[in-house]
GROMACS .gro file of C-alpha atoms in nm:
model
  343
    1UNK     CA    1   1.105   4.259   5.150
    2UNK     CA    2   0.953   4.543   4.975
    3UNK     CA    3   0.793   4.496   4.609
    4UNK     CA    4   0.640   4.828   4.422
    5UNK     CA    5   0.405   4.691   4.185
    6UNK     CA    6   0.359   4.927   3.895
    7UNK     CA    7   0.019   4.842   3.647
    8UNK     CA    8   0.030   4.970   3.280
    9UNK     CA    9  -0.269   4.734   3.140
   10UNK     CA   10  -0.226   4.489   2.872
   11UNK     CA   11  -0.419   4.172   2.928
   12UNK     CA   12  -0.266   4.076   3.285
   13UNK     CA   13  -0.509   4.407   3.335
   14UNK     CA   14  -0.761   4.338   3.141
   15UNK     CA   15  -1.137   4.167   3.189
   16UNK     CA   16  -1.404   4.014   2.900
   17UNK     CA   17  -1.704   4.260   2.872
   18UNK     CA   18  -2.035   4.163   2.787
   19UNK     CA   19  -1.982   4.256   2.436
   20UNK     CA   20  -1.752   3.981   2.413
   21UNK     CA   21  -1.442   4.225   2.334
   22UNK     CA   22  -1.135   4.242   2.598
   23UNK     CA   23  -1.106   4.570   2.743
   24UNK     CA   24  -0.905   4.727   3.052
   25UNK     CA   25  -1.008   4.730   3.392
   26UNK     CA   26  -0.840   4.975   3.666
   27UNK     CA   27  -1.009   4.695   3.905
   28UNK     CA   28  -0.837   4.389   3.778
   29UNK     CA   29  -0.487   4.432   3.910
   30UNK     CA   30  -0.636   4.456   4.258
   31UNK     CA   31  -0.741   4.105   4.112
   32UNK     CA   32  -0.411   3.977   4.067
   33UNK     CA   33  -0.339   4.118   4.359
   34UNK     CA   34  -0.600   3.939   4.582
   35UNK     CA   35  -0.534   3.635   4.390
   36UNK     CA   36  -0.210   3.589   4.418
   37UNK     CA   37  -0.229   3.654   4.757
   38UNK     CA   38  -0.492   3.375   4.842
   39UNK     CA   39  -0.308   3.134   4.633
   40UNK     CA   40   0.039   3.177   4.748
   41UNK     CA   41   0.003   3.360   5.119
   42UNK     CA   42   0.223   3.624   5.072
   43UNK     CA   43   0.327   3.864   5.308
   44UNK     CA   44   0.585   4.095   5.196
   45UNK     CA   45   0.508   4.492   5.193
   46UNK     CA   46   0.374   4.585   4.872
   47UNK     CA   47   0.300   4.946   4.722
   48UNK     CA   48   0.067   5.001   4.413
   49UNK     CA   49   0.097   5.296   4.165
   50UNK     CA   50  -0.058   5.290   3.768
   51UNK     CA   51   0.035   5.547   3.600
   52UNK     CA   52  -0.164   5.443   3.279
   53UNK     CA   53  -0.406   5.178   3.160
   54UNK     CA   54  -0.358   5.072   2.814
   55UNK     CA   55  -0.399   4.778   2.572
   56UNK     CA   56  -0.005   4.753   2.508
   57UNK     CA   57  -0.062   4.758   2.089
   58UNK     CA   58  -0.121   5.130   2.206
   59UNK     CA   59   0.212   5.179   2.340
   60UNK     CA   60   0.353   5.504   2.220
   61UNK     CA   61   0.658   5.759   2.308
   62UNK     CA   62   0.478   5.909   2.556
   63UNK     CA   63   0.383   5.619   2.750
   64UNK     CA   64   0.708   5.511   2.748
   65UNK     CA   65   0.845   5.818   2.923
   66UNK     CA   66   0.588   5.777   3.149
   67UNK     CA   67   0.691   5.434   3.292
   68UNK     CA   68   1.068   5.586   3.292
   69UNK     CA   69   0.941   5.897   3.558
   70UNK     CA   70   0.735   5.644   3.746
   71UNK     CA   71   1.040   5.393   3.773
   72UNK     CA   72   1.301   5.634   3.834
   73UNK     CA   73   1.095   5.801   4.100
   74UNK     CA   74   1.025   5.454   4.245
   75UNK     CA   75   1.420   5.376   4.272
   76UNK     CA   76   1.453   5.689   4.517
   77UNK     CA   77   1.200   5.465   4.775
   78UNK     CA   78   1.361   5.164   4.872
   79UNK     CA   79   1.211   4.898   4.732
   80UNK     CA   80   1.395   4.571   4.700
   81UNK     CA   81   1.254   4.563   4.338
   82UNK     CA   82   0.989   4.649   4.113
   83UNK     CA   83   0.720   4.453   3.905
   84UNK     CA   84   0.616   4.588   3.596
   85UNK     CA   85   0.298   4.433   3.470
   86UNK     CA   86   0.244   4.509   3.078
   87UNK     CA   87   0.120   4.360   2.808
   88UNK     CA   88   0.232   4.124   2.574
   89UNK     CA   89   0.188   4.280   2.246
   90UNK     CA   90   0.506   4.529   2.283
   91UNK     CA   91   0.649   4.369   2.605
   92UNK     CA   92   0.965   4.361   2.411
   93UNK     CA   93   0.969   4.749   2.353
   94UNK     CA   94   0.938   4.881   2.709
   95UNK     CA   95   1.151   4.570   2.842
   96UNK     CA   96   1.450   4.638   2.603
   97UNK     CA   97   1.408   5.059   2.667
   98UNK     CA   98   1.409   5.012   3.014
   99UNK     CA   99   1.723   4.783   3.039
  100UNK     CA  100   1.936   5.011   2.817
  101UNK     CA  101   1.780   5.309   3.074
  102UNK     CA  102   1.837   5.143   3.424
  103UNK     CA  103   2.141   4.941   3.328
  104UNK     CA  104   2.347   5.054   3.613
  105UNK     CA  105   2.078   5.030   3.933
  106UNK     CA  106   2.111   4.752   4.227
  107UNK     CA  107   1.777   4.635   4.249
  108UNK     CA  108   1.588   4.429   3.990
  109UNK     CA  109   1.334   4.549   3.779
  110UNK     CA  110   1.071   4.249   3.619
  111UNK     CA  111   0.813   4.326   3.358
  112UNK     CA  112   0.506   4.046   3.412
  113UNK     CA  113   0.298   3.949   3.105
  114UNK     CA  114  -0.022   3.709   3.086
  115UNK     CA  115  -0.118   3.510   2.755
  116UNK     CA  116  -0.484   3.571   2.856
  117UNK     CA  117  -0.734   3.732   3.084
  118UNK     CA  118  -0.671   3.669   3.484
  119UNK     CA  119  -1.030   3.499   3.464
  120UNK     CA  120  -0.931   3.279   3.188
  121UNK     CA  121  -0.755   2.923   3.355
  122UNK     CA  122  -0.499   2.910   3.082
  123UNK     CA  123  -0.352   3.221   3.222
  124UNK     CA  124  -0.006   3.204   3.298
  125UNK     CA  125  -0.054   3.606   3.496
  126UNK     CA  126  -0.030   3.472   3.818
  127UNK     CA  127   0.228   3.242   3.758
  128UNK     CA  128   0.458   3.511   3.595
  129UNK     CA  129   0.386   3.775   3.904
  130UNK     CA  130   0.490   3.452   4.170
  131UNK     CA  131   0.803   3.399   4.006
  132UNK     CA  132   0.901   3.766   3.961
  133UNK     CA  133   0.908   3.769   4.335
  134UNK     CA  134   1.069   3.453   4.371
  135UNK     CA  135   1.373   3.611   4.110
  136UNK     CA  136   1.394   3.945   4.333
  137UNK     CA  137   1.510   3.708   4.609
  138UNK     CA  138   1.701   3.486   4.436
  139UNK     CA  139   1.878   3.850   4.257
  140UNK     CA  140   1.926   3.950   4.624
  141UNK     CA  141   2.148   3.627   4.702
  142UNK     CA  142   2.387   3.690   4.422
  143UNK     CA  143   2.354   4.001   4.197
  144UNK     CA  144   2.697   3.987   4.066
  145UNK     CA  145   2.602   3.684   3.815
  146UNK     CA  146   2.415   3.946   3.573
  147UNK     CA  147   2.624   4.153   3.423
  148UNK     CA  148   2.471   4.451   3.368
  149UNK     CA  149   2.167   4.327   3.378
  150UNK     CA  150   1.883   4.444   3.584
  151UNK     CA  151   1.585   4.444   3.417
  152UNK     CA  152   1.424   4.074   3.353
  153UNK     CA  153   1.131   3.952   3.242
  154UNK     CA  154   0.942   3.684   3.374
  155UNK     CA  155   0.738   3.443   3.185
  156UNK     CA  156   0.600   3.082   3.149
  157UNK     CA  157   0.543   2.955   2.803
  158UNK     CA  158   0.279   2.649   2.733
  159UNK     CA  159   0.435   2.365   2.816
  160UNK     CA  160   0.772   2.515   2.943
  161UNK     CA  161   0.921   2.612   3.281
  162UNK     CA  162   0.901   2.949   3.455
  163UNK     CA  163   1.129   3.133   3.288
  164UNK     CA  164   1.378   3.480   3.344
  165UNK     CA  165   1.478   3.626   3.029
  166UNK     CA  166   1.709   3.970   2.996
  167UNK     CA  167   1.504   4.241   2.900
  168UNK     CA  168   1.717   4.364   2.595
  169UNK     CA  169   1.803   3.988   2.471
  170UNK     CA  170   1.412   3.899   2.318
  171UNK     CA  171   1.256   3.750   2.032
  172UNK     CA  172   1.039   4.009   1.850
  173UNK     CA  173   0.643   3.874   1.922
  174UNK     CA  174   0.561   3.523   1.780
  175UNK     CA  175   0.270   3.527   1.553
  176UNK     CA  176   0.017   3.302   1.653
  177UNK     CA  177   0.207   3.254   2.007
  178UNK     CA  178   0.187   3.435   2.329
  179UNK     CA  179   0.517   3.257   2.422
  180UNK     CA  180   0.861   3.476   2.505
  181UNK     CA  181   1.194   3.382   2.378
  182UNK     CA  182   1.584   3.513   2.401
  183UNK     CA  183   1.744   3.494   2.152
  184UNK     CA  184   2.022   3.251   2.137
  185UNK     CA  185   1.838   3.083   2.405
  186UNK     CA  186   2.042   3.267   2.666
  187UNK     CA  187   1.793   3.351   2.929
  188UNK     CA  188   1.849   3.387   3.291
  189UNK     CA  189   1.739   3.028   3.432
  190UNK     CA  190   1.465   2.862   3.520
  191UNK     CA  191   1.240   2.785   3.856
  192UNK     CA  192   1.110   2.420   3.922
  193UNK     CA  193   0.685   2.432   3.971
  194UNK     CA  194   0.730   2.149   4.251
  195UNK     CA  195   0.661   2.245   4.633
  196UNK     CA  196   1.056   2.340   4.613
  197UNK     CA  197   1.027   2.585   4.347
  198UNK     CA  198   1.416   2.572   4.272
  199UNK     CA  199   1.591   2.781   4.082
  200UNK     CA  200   1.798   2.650   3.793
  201UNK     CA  201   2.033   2.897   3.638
  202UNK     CA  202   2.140   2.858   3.269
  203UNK     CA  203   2.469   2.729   3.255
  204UNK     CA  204   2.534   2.831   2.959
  205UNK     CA  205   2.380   3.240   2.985
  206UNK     CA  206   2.636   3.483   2.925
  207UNK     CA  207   2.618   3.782   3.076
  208UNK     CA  208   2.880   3.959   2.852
  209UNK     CA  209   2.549   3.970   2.571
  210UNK     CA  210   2.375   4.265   2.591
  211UNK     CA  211   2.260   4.585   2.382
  212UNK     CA  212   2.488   4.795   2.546
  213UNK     CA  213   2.822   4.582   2.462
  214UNK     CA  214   2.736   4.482   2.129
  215UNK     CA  215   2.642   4.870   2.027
  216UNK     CA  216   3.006   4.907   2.108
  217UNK     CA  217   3.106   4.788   1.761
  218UNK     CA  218   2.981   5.115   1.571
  219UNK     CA  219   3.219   5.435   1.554
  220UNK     CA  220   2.949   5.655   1.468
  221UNK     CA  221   2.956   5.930   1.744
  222UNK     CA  222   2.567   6.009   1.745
  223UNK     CA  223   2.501   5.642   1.860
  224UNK     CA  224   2.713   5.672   2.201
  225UNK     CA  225   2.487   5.639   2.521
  226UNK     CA  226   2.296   5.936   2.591
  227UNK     CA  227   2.471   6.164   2.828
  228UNK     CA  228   2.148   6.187   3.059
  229UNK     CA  229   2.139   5.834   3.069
  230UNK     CA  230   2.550   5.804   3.148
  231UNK     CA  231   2.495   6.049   3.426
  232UNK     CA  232   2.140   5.860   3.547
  233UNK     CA  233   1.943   6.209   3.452
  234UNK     CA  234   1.633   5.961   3.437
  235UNK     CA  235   1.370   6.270   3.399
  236UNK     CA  236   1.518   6.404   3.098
  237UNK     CA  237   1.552   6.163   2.911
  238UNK     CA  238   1.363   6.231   2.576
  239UNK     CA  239   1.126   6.016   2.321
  240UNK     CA  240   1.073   6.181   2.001
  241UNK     CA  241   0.736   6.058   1.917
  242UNK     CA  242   0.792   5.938   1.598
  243UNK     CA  243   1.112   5.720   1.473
  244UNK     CA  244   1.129   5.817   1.106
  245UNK     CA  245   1.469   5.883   1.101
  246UNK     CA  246   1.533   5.512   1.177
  247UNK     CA  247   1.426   5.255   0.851
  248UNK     CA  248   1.406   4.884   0.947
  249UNK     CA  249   1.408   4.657   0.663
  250UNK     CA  250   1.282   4.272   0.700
  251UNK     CA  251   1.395   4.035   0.397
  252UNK     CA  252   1.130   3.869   0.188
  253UNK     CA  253   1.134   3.802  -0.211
  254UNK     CA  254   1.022   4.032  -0.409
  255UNK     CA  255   1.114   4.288  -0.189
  256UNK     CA  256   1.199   4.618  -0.332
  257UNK     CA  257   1.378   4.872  -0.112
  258UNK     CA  258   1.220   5.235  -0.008
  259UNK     CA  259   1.288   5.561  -0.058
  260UNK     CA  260   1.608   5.686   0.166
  261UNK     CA  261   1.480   6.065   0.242
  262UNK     CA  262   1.655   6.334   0.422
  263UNK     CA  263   1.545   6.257   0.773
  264UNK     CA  264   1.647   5.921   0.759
  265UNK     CA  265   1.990   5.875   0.987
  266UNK     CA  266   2.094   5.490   1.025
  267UNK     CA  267   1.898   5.192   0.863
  268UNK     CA  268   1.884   4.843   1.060
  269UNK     CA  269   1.849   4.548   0.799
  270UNK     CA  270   1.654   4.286   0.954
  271UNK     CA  271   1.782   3.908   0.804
  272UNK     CA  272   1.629   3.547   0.784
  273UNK     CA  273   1.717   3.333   1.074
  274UNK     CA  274   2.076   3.239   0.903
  275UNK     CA  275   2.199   3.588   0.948
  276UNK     CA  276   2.148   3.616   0.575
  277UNK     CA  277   2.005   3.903   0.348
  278UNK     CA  278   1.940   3.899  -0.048
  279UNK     CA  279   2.231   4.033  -0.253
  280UNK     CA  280   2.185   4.141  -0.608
  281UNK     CA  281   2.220   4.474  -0.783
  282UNK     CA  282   1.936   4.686  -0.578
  283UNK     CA  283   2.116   4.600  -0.261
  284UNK     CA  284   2.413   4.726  -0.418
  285UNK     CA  285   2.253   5.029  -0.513
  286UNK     CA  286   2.035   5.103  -0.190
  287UNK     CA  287   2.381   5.050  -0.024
  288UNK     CA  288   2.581   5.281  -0.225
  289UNK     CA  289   2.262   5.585  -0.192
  290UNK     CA  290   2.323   5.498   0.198
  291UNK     CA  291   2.700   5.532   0.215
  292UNK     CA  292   2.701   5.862   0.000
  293UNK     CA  293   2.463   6.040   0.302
  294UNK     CA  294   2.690   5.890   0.579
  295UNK     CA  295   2.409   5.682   0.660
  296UNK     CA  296   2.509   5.346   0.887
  297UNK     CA  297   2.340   5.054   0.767
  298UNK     CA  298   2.350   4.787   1.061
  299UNK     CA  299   2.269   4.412   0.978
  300UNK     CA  300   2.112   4.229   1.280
  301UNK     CA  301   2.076   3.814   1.328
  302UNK     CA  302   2.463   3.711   1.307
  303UNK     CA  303   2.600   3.494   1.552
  304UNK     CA  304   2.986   3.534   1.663
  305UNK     CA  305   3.191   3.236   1.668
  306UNK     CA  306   2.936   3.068   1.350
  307UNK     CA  307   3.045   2.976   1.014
  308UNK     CA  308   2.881   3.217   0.740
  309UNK     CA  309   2.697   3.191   0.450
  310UNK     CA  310   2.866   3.322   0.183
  311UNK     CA  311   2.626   3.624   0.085
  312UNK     CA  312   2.753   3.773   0.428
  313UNK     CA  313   3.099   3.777   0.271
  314UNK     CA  314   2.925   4.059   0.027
  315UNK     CA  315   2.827   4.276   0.291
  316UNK     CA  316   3.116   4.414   0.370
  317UNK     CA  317   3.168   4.497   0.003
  318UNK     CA  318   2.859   4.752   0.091
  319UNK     CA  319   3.020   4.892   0.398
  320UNK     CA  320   2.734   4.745   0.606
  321UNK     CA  321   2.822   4.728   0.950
  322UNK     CA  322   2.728   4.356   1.115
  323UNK     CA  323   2.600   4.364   1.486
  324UNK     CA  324   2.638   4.019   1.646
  325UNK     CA  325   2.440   3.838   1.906
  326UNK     CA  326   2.175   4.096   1.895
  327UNK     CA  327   1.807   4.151   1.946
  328UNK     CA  328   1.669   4.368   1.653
  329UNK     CA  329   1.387   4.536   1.887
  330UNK     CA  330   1.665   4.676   2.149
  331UNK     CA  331   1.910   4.788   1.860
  332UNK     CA  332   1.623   4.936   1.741
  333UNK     CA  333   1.523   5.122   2.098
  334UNK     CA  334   1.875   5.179   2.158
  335UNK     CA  335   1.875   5.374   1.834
  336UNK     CA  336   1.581   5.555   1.898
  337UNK     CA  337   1.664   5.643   2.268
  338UNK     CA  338   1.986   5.790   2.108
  339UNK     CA  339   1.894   5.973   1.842
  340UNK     CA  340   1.610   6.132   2.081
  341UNK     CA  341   1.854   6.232   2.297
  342UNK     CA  342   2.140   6.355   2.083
  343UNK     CA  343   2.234   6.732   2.112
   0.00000   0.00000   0.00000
């Protein structure tokens, strides 16, 4: 089997200098590397590339383009799939852009994480890199159980069991926590950490959830899949560098709603954890300044097939569109993606 490794950084790449700050190292994925080696004797063919070395909080548009070249150039070589390692702090971000990118290849693509520095012995790094191979061969069995997904991310939270998630179906960061989540729990499966190493599918993952199907439920032409994406025109694909035309809104009291300016173009309302949002005369009238530009609001955190509270009922009174089963960061990379790419 043939693995291409691909190192952006993050803390899986990072060491402790004697200041006492964590930094990057181009020398410490060679130490996941030889680790992971030595612990597990591996033997498969491996290639190494790193485009960049970053702390992920310094993701930006033009990183992210870079990882696309590098991947889509990597799909041309043969590989029986490819391990991202990245960092934790936007993990979601390049996970969810790359699964609405590559969401019609045959091979699997895994982004790897660690909660702390390889030298650290609470690192899960190692663990996260062993089980990304161990899903590129259990992918390779049965492929057809995914949907379209092909881009996973693999990842062992304290206390839990080595876990593969869909890229585009994560939790935004947990405060506090270097754990990974799906939302509605509907991750991949799981792998056993005895001398069997087992897989356990989810029984109950469906495969049907994903960005791509659930973006189906808004008309608006400028949101349709870009055409170099359609037609797999990986290098093209563009990143406008900054987002401004997209406005996210999370719900807290006391909140009082911005300014909707000329360049903004759809607005995603973020909602507490019962698919519910505040509704009282400023909503009204933030709604009504929206829907006289043509400008989509989309309300994320619904669940289809759950009873509602009764302030969603109100929502449609505002012409705000709901998008179920949903993860907020790959609506909004979907969005972004899109409206980068529009002609």
């Amino acid at each position: 089997m043939r693995i291409c490794n691909i190192f952006t950084g993050g803390t899986i790449g990072s060491t402790l200098d004697n200041d006492g700050y964590i930094s990057t190292s181009k020398e410490t994925p060679y130490q996941l590397l030889y680790a992971y080696k030595n612990r597990y004797l591996c033997t498969y063919d491996m290639e190494n590339c790193n485009p960049y070395t970053i702390l992920s909080e310094n993701l930006d548009a033009a990183h992210i383009l870079k990882l696309v070249k590098t991947v889509s150039l990597k799909l041309e070589d043969g590989f029986d799939g490819i391990i991202i390692m990245h960092g934790t702090d936007t993990l979601q971000y390049s996970a969810a852009m790359l699964s609405i990118i590559f969401h019609d290849i045959n091979i699997p693509i895994i982004l790897v994480s660690s909660d702390y520095i390889l030298s650290d012995t609470r690192a899960n790094g190692i663990v996260n890199y062993h089980y990304a191979i161990r899903f590129i061969e259990t992918y390779h069995q049965n492929n057809t159980l995914y949907g379209t997904h092909h881009v996973f991310v693999s990842y062992e939270n304290k206390g839990g069991l080595p876990t593969i998630h869909c890229a585009d179906m994560l939790q935004p960061p947990i405060p506090y926590s270097g754990d990974v989540k799906s939302i509605l729990d509907n991750y991949i499966g799981t792998y056993t950490v005895d001398k069997k190493e087992a897989y356990m599918p989810n029984i109950d993952f469906n495969s049907k959830l994903s960005i791509l199907k659930s973006i189906e439920c808004i008309s608006n032409d400028i949101l349709k899949l870009p055409l170099c994406i359609a037609n797999k025109d990986y290098l093209h694909i563009q990143l406008d560098c900054c987002s401004s035309y997209i406005m996210r809104i999370q719900p807290f009291p006391g909140l009082t709603f911005p300014a909707i300016t000329k360049n903004t173009k759809v607005i995603i309302l973020e909602t507490y954890h019962s698919g519910t949002f505040f509704i009282h005369d400023a909503f009204y009238e933030f709604a009504q300044k929206a829907n006289d530009s043509n400008i989509p609001i989309l309300l994320t955190g619904l669940t289809s097939g759950e009873s509602c509270y009764e302030t969603v009922k109100n929502y449609t009174k505002a012409n705000i569109i709901p998008v179920y089963d949903t993860a907020v960061i790959a609506l909004y990379c979907f969005l972004w993606l899109a409206l980068s790419n529009i002609d």
